[in-house]
CSV table of N, CA and C in Angstrom, one decimal:
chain,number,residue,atom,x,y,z
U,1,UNK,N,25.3,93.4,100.9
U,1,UNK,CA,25.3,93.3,102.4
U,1,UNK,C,23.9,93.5,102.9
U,2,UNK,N,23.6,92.8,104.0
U,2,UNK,CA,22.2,92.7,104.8
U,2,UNK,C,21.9,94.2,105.2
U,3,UNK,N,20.2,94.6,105.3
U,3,UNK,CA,20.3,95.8,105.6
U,3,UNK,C,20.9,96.0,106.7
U,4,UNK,N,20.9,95.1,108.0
U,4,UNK,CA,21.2,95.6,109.1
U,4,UNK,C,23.3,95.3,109.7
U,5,UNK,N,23.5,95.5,108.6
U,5,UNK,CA,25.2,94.8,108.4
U,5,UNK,C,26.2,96.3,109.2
U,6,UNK,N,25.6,97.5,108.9
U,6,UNK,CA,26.4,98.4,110.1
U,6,UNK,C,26.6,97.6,111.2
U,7,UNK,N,28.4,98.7,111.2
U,7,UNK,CA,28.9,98.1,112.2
U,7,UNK,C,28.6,99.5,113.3
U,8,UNK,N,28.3,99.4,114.5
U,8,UNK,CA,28.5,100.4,115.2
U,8,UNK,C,28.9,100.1,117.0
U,9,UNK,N,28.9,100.8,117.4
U,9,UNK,CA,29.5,100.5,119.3
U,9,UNK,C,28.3,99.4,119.6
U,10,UNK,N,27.1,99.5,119.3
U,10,UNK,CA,26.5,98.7,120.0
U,10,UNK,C,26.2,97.4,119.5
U,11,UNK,N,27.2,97.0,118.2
U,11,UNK,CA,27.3,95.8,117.8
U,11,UNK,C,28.2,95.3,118.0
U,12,UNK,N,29.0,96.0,118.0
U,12,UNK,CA,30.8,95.5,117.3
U,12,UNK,C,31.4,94.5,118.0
U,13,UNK,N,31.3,94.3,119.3
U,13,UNK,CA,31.9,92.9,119.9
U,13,UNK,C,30.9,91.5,119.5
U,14,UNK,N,29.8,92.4,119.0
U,14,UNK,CA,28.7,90.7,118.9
U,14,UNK,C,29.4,90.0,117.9
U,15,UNK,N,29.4,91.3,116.5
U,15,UNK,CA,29.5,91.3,115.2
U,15,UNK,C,31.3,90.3,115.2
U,16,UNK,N,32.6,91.1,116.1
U,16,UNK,CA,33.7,90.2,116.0
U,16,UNK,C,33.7,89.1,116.9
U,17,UNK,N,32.6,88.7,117.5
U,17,UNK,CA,32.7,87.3,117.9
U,17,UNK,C,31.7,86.6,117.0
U,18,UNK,N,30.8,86.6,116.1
U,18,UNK,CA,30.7,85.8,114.8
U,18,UNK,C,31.5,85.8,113.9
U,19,UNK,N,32.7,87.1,113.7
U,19,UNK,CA,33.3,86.7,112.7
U,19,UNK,C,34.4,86.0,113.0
U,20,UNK,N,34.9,85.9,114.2
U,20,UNK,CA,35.7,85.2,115.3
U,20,UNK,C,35.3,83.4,115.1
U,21,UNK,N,34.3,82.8,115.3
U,21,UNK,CA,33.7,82.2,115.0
U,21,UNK,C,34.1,81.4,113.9
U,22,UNK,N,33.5,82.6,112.7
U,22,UNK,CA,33.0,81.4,111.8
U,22,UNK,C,35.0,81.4,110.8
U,23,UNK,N,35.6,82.5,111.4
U,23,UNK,CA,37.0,82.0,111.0
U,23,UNK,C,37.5,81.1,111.6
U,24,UNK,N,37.0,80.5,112.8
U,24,UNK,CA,37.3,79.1,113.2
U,24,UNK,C,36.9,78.1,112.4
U,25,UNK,N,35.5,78.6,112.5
U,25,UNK,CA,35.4,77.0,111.3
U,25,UNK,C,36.1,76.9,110.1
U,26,UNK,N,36.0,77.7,109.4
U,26,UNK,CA,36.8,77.9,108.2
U,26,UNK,C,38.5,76.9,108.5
U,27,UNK,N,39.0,77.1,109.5
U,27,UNK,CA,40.6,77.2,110.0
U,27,UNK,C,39.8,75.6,110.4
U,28,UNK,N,39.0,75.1,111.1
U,28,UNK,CA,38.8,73.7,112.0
U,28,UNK,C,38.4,72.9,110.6
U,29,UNK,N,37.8,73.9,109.3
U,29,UNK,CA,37.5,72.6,108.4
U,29,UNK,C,38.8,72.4,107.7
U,30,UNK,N,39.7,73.4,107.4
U,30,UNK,CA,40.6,73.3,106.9
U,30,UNK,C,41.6,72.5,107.1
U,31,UNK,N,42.0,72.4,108.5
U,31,UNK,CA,42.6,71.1,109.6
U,31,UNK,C,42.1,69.8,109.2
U,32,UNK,N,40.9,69.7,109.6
U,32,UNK,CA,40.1,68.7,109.5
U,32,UNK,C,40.5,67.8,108.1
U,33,UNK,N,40.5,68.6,107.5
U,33,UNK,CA,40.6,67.8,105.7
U,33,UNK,C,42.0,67.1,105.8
U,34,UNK,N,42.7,67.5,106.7
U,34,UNK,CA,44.1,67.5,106.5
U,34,UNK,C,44.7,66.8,108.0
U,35,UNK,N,43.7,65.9,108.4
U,35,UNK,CA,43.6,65.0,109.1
U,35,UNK,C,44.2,65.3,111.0
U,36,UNK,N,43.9,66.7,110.9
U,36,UNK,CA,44.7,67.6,112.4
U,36,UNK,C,43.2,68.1,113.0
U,37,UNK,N,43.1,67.9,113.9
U,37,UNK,CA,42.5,67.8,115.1
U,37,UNK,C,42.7,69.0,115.8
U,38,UNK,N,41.1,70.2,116.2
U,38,UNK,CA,41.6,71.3,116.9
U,38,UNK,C,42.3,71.1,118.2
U,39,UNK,N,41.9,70.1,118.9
U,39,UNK,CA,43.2,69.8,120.2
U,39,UNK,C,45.1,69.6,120.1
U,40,UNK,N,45.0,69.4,118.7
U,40,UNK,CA,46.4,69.0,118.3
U,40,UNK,C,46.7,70.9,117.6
U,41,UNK,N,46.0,70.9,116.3
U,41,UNK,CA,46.5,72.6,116.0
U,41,UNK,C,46.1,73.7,116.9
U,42,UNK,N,45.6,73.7,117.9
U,42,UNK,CA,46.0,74.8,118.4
U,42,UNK,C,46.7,75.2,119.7
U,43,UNK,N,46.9,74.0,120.3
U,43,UNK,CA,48.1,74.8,121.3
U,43,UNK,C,49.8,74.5,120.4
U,44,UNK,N,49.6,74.2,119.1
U,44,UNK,CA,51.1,73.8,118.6
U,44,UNK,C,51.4,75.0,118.0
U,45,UNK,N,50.4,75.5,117.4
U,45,UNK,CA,50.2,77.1,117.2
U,45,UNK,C,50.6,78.4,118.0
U,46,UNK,N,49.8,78.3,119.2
U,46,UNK,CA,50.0,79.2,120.1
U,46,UNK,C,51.1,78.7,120.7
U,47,UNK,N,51.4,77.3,121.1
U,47,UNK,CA,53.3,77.4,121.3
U,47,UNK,C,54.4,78.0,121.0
U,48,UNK,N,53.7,77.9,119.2
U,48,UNK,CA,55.3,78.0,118.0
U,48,UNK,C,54.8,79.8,118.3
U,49,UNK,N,53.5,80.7,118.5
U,49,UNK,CA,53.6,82.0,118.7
U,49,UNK,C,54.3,82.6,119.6
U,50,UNK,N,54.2,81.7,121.1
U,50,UNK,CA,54.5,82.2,122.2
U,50,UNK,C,56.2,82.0,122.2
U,51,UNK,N,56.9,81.0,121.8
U,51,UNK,CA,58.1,80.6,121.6
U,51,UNK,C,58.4,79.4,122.4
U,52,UNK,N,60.1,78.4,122.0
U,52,UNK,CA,59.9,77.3,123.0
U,52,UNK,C,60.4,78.1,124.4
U,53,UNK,N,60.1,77.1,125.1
U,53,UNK,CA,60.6,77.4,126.4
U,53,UNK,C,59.4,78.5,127.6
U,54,UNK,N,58.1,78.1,126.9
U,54,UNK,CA,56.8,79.2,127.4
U,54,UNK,C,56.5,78.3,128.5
U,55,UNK,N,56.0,79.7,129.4
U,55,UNK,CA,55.4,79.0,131.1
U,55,UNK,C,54.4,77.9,130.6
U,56,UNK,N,53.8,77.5,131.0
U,56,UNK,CA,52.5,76.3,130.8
U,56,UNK,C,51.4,77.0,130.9
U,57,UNK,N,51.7,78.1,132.3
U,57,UNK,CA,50.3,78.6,132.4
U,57,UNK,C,50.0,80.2,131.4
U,58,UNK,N,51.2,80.0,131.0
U,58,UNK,CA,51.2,81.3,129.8
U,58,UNK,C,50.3,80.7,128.1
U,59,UNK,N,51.1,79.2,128.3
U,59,UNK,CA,50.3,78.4,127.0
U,59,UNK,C,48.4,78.5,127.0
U,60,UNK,N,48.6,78.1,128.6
U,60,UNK,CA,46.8,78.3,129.3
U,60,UNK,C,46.2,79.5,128.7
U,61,UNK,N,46.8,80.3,128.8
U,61,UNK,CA,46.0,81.8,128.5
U,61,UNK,C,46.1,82.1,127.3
U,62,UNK,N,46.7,81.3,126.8
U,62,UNK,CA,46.9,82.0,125.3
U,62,UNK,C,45.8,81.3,124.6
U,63,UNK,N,45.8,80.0,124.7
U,63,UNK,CA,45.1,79.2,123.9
U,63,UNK,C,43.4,78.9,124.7
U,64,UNK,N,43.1,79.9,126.1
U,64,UNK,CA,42.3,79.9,126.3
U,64,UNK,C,41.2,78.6,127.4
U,65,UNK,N,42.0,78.2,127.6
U,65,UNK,CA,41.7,76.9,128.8
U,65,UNK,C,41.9,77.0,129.8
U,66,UNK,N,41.5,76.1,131.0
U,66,UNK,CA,42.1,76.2,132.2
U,66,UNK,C,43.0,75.6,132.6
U,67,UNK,N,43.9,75.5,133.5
U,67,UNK,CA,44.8,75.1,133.8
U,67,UNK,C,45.0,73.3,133.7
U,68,UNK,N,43.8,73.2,134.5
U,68,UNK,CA,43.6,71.6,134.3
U,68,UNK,C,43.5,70.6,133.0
U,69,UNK,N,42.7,71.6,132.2
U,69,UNK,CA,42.4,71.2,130.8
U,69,UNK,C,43.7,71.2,130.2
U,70,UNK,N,44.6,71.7,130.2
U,70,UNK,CA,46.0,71.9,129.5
U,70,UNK,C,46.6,71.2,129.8
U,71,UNK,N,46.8,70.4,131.0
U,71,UNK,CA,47.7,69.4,131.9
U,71,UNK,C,47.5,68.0,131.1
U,72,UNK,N,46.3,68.2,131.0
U,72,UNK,CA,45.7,67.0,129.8
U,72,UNK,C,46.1,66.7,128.2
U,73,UNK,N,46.0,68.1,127.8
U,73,UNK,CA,46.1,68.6,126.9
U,73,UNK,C,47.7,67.8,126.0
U,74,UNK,N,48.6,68.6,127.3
U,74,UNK,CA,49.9,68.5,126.8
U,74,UNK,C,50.4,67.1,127.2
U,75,UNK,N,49.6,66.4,128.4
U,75,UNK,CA,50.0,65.3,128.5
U,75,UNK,C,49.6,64.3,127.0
U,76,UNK,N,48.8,64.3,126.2
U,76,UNK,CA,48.8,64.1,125.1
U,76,UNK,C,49.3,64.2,124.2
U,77,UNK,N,49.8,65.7,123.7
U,77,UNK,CA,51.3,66.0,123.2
U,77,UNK,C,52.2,65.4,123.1
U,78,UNK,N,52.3,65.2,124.5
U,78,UNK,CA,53.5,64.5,125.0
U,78,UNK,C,53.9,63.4,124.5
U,79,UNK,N,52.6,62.5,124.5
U,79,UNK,CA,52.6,60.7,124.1
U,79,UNK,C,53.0,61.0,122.6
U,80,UNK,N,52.3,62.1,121.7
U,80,UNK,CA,52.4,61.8,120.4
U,80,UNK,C,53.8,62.5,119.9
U,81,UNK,N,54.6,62.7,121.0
U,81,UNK,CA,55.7,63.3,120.9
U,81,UNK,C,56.6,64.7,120.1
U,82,UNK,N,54.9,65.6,119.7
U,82,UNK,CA,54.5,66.7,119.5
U,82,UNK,C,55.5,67.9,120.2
U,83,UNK,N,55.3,67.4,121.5
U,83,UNK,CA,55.7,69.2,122.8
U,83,UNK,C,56.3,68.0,123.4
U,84,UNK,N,57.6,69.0,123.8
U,84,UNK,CA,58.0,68.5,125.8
U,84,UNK,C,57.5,69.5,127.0
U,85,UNK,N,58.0,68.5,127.9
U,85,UNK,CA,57.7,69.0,129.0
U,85,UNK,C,59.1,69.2,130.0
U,86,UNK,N,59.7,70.2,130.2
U,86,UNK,CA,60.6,70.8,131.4
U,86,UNK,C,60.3,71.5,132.2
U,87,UNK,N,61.2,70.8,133.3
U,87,UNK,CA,60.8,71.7,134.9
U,87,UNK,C,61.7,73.2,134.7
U,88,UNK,N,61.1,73.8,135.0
U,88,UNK,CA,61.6,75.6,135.4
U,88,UNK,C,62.9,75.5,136.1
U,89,UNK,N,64.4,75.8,135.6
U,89,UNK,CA,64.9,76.0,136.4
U,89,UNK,C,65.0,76.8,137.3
U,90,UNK,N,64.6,77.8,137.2
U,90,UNK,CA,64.8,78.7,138.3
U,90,UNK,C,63.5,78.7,139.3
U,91,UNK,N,62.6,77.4,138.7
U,91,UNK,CA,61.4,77.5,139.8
U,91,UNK,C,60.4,75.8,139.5
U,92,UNK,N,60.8,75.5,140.4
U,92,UNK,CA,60.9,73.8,139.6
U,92,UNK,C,59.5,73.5,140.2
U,93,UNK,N,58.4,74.3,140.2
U,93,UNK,CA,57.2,74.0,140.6
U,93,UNK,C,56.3,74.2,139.2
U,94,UNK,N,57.4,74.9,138.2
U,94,UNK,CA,56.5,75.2,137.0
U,94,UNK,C,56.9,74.4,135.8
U,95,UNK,N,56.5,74.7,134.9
U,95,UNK,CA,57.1,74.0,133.5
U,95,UNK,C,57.0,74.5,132.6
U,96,UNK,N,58.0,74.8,131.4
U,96,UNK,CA,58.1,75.0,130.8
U,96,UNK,C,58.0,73.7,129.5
U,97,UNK,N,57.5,74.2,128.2
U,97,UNK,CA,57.0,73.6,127.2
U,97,UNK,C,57.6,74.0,125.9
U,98,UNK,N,58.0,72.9,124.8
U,98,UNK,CA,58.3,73.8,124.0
U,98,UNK,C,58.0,72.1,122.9
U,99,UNK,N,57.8,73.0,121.1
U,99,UNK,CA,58.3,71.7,120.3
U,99,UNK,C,59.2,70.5,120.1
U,100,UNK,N,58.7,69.8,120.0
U,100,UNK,CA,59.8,68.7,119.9
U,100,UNK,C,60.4,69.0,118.0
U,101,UNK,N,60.8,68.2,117.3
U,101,UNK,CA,61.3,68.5,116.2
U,101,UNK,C,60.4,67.8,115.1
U,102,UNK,N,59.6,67.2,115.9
U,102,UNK,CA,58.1,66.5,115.2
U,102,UNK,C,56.7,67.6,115.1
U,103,UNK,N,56.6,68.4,116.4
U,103,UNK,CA,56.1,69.0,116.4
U,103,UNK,C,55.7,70.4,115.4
U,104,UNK,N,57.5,70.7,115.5
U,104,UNK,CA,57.7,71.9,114.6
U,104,UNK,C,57.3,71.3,113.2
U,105,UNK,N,57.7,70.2,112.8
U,105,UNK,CA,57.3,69.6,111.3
U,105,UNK,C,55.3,69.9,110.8
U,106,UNK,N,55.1,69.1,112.1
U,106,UNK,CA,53.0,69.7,111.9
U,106,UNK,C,53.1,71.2,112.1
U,107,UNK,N,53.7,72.2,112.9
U,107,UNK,CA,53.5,73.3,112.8
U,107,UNK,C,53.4,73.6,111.2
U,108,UNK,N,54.6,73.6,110.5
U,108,UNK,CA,55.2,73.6,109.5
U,108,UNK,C,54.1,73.1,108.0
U,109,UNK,N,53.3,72.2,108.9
U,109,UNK,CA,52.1,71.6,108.0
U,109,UNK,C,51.2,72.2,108.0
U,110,UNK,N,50.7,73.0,109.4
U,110,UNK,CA,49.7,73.6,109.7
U,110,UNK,C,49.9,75.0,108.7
U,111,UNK,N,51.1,75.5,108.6
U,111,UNK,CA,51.5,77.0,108.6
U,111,UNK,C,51.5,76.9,106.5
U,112,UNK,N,51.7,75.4,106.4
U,112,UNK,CA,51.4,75.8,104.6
U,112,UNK,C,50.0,75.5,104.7
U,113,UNK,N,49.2,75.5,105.2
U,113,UNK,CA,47.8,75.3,104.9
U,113,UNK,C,47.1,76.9,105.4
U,114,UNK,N,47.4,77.7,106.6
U,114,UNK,CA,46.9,78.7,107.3
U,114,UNK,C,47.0,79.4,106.3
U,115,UNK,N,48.3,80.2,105.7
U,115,UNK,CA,49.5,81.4,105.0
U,115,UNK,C,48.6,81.6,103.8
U,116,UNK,N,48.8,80.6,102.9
U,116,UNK,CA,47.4,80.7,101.8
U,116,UNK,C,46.3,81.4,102.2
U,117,UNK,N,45.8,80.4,103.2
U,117,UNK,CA,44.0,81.2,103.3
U,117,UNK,C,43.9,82.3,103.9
U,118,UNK,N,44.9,82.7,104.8
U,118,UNK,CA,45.1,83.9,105.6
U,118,UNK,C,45.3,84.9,104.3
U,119,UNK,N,46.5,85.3,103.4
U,119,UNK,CA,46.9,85.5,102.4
U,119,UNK,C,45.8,86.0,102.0
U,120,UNK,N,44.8,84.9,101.4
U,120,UNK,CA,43.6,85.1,100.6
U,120,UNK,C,42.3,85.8,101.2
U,121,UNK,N,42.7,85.7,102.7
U,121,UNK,CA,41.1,86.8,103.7
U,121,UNK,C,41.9,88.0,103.8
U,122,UNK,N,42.9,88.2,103.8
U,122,UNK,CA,43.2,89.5,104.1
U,122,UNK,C,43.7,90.4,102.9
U,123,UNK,N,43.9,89.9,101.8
U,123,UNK,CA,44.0,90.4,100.4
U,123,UNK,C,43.4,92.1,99.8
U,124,UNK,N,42.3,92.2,100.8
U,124,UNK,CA,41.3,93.2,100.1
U,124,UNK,C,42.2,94.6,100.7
U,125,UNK,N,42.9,94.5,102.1
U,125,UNK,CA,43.2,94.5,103.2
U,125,UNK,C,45.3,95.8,102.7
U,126,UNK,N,45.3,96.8,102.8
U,126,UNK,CA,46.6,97.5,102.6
U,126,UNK,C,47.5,97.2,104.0
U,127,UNK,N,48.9,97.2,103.8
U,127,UNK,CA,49.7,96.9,105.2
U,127,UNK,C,48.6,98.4,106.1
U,128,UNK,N,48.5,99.4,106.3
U,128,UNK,CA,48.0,100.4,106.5
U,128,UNK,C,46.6,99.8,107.4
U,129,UNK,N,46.0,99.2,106.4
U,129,UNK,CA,44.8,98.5,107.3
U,129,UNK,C,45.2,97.5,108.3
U,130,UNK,N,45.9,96.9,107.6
U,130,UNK,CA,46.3,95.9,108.7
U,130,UNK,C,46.5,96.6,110.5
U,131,UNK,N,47.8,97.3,109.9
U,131,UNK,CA,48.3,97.8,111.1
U,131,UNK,C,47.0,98.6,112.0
U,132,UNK,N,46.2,99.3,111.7
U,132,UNK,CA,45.1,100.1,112.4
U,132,UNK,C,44.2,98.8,113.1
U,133,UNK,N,44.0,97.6,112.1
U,133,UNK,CA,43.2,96.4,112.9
U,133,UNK,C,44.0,95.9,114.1
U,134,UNK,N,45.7,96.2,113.9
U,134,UNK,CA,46.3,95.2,114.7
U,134,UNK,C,46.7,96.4,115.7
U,135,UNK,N,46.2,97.6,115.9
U,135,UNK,CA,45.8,98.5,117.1
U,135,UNK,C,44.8,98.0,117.8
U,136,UNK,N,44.0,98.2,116.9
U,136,UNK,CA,42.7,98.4,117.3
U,136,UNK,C,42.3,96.8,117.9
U,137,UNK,N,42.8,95.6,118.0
U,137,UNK,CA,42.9,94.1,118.5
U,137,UNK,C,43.4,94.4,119.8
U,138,UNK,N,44.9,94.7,119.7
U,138,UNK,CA,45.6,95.0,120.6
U,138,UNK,C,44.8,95.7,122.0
U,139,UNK,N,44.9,96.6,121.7
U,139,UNK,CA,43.8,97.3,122.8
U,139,UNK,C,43.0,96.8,122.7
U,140,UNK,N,41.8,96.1,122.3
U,140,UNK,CA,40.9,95.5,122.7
U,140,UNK,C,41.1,94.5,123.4
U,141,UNK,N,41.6,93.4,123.5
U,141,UNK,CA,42.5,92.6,123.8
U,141,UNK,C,42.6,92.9,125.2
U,142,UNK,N,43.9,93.7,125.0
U,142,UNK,CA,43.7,94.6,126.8
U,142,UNK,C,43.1,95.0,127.4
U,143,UNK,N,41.9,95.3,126.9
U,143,UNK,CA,40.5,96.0,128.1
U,143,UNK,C,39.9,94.7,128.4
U,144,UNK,N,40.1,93.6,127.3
U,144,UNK,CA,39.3,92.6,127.7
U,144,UNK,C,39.4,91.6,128.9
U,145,UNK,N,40.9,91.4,128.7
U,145,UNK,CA,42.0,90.9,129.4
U,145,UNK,C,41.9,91.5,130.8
U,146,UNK,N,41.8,92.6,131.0
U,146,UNK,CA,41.6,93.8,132.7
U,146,UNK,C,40.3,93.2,132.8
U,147,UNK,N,39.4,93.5,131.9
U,147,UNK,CA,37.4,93.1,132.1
U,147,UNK,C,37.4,91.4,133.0
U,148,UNK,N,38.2,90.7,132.2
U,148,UNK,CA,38.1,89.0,133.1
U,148,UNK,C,39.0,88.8,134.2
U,149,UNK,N,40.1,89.9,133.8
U,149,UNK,CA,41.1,89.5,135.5
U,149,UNK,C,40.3,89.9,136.6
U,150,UNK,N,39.2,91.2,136.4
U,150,UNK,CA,38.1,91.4,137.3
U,150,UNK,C,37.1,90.5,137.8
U,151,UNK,N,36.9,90.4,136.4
U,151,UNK,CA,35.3,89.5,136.9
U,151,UNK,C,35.9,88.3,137.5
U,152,UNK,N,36.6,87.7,137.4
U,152,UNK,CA,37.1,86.4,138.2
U,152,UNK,C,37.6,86.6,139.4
U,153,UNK,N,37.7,87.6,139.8
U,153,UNK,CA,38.6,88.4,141.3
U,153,UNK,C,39.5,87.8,141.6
């Protein structure tokens, strides 16, 4: 390790947004090879997490876009017959989204390609550790989440 590789408070969000990062590329070359497109694997991902039948603007937040970008997004989906699109019954101003049965099949493609490599980064890793990172996300997550509902007023 580099000398300056401690992790401490005054690093640690720099340090998990490069390692944030470069697990994307890892995950975007991995797609890539396998001819999926980050506009296609990741809102089919954060759908199949969120479950069918998720608000639209809940897909927005998950997967990190804005509202408008997603309308595009899924209208794309749409054509390649990926996701649908239903109106909210109980509020027909919204929509709800979920996989089509094509969809689930690339999930399904995506999820034998991820499981492996994930498998293989987290290996070094005891259920024990896991669970303490998947605290320690969690709350971070949530302060982060309060930090932008702010700053955006």
């Amino acid at each position: 390790m580099p000398a300056n590789s401690e992790i401490t408070r005054d690093n640690l969000v720099f340090r998990l947004s490069l390692l944030t990062r470069r697990c994307r590329q890892i995950i975007d070359h991995e797609f890539h090879d396998a001819g999926l497109t980050e506009a296609t694997w990741r809102p089919l991902l954060h759908l199949h997490i969120l479950g069918d039948q998720s608000k639209q603007k809940d897909l927005a937040t998950s997967v990190g876009i804005e509202g408008a970008t997603l309308v595009r997004l899924i209208d794309t989906l749409v054509e390649k017959g990926l996701i649908q699109r239903t109106e909210d019954t109980s509020d027909r101003r919204k929509n709800l989204i979920s996989l089509t049965q094509a969809g689930q099949v690339t999930v399904d493609r995506l999820r034998k390609i991820i499981d492996p490599l994930q498998q293989d980064l987290l290996s070094d890793f005891s259920d024990k550790d896991i669970a303490a990172i998947g605290k320690f996300i969690y709350t971070l997550e949530s302060k982060v989440s309060t930090f932008w509902q702010q700053a955006r007023g």
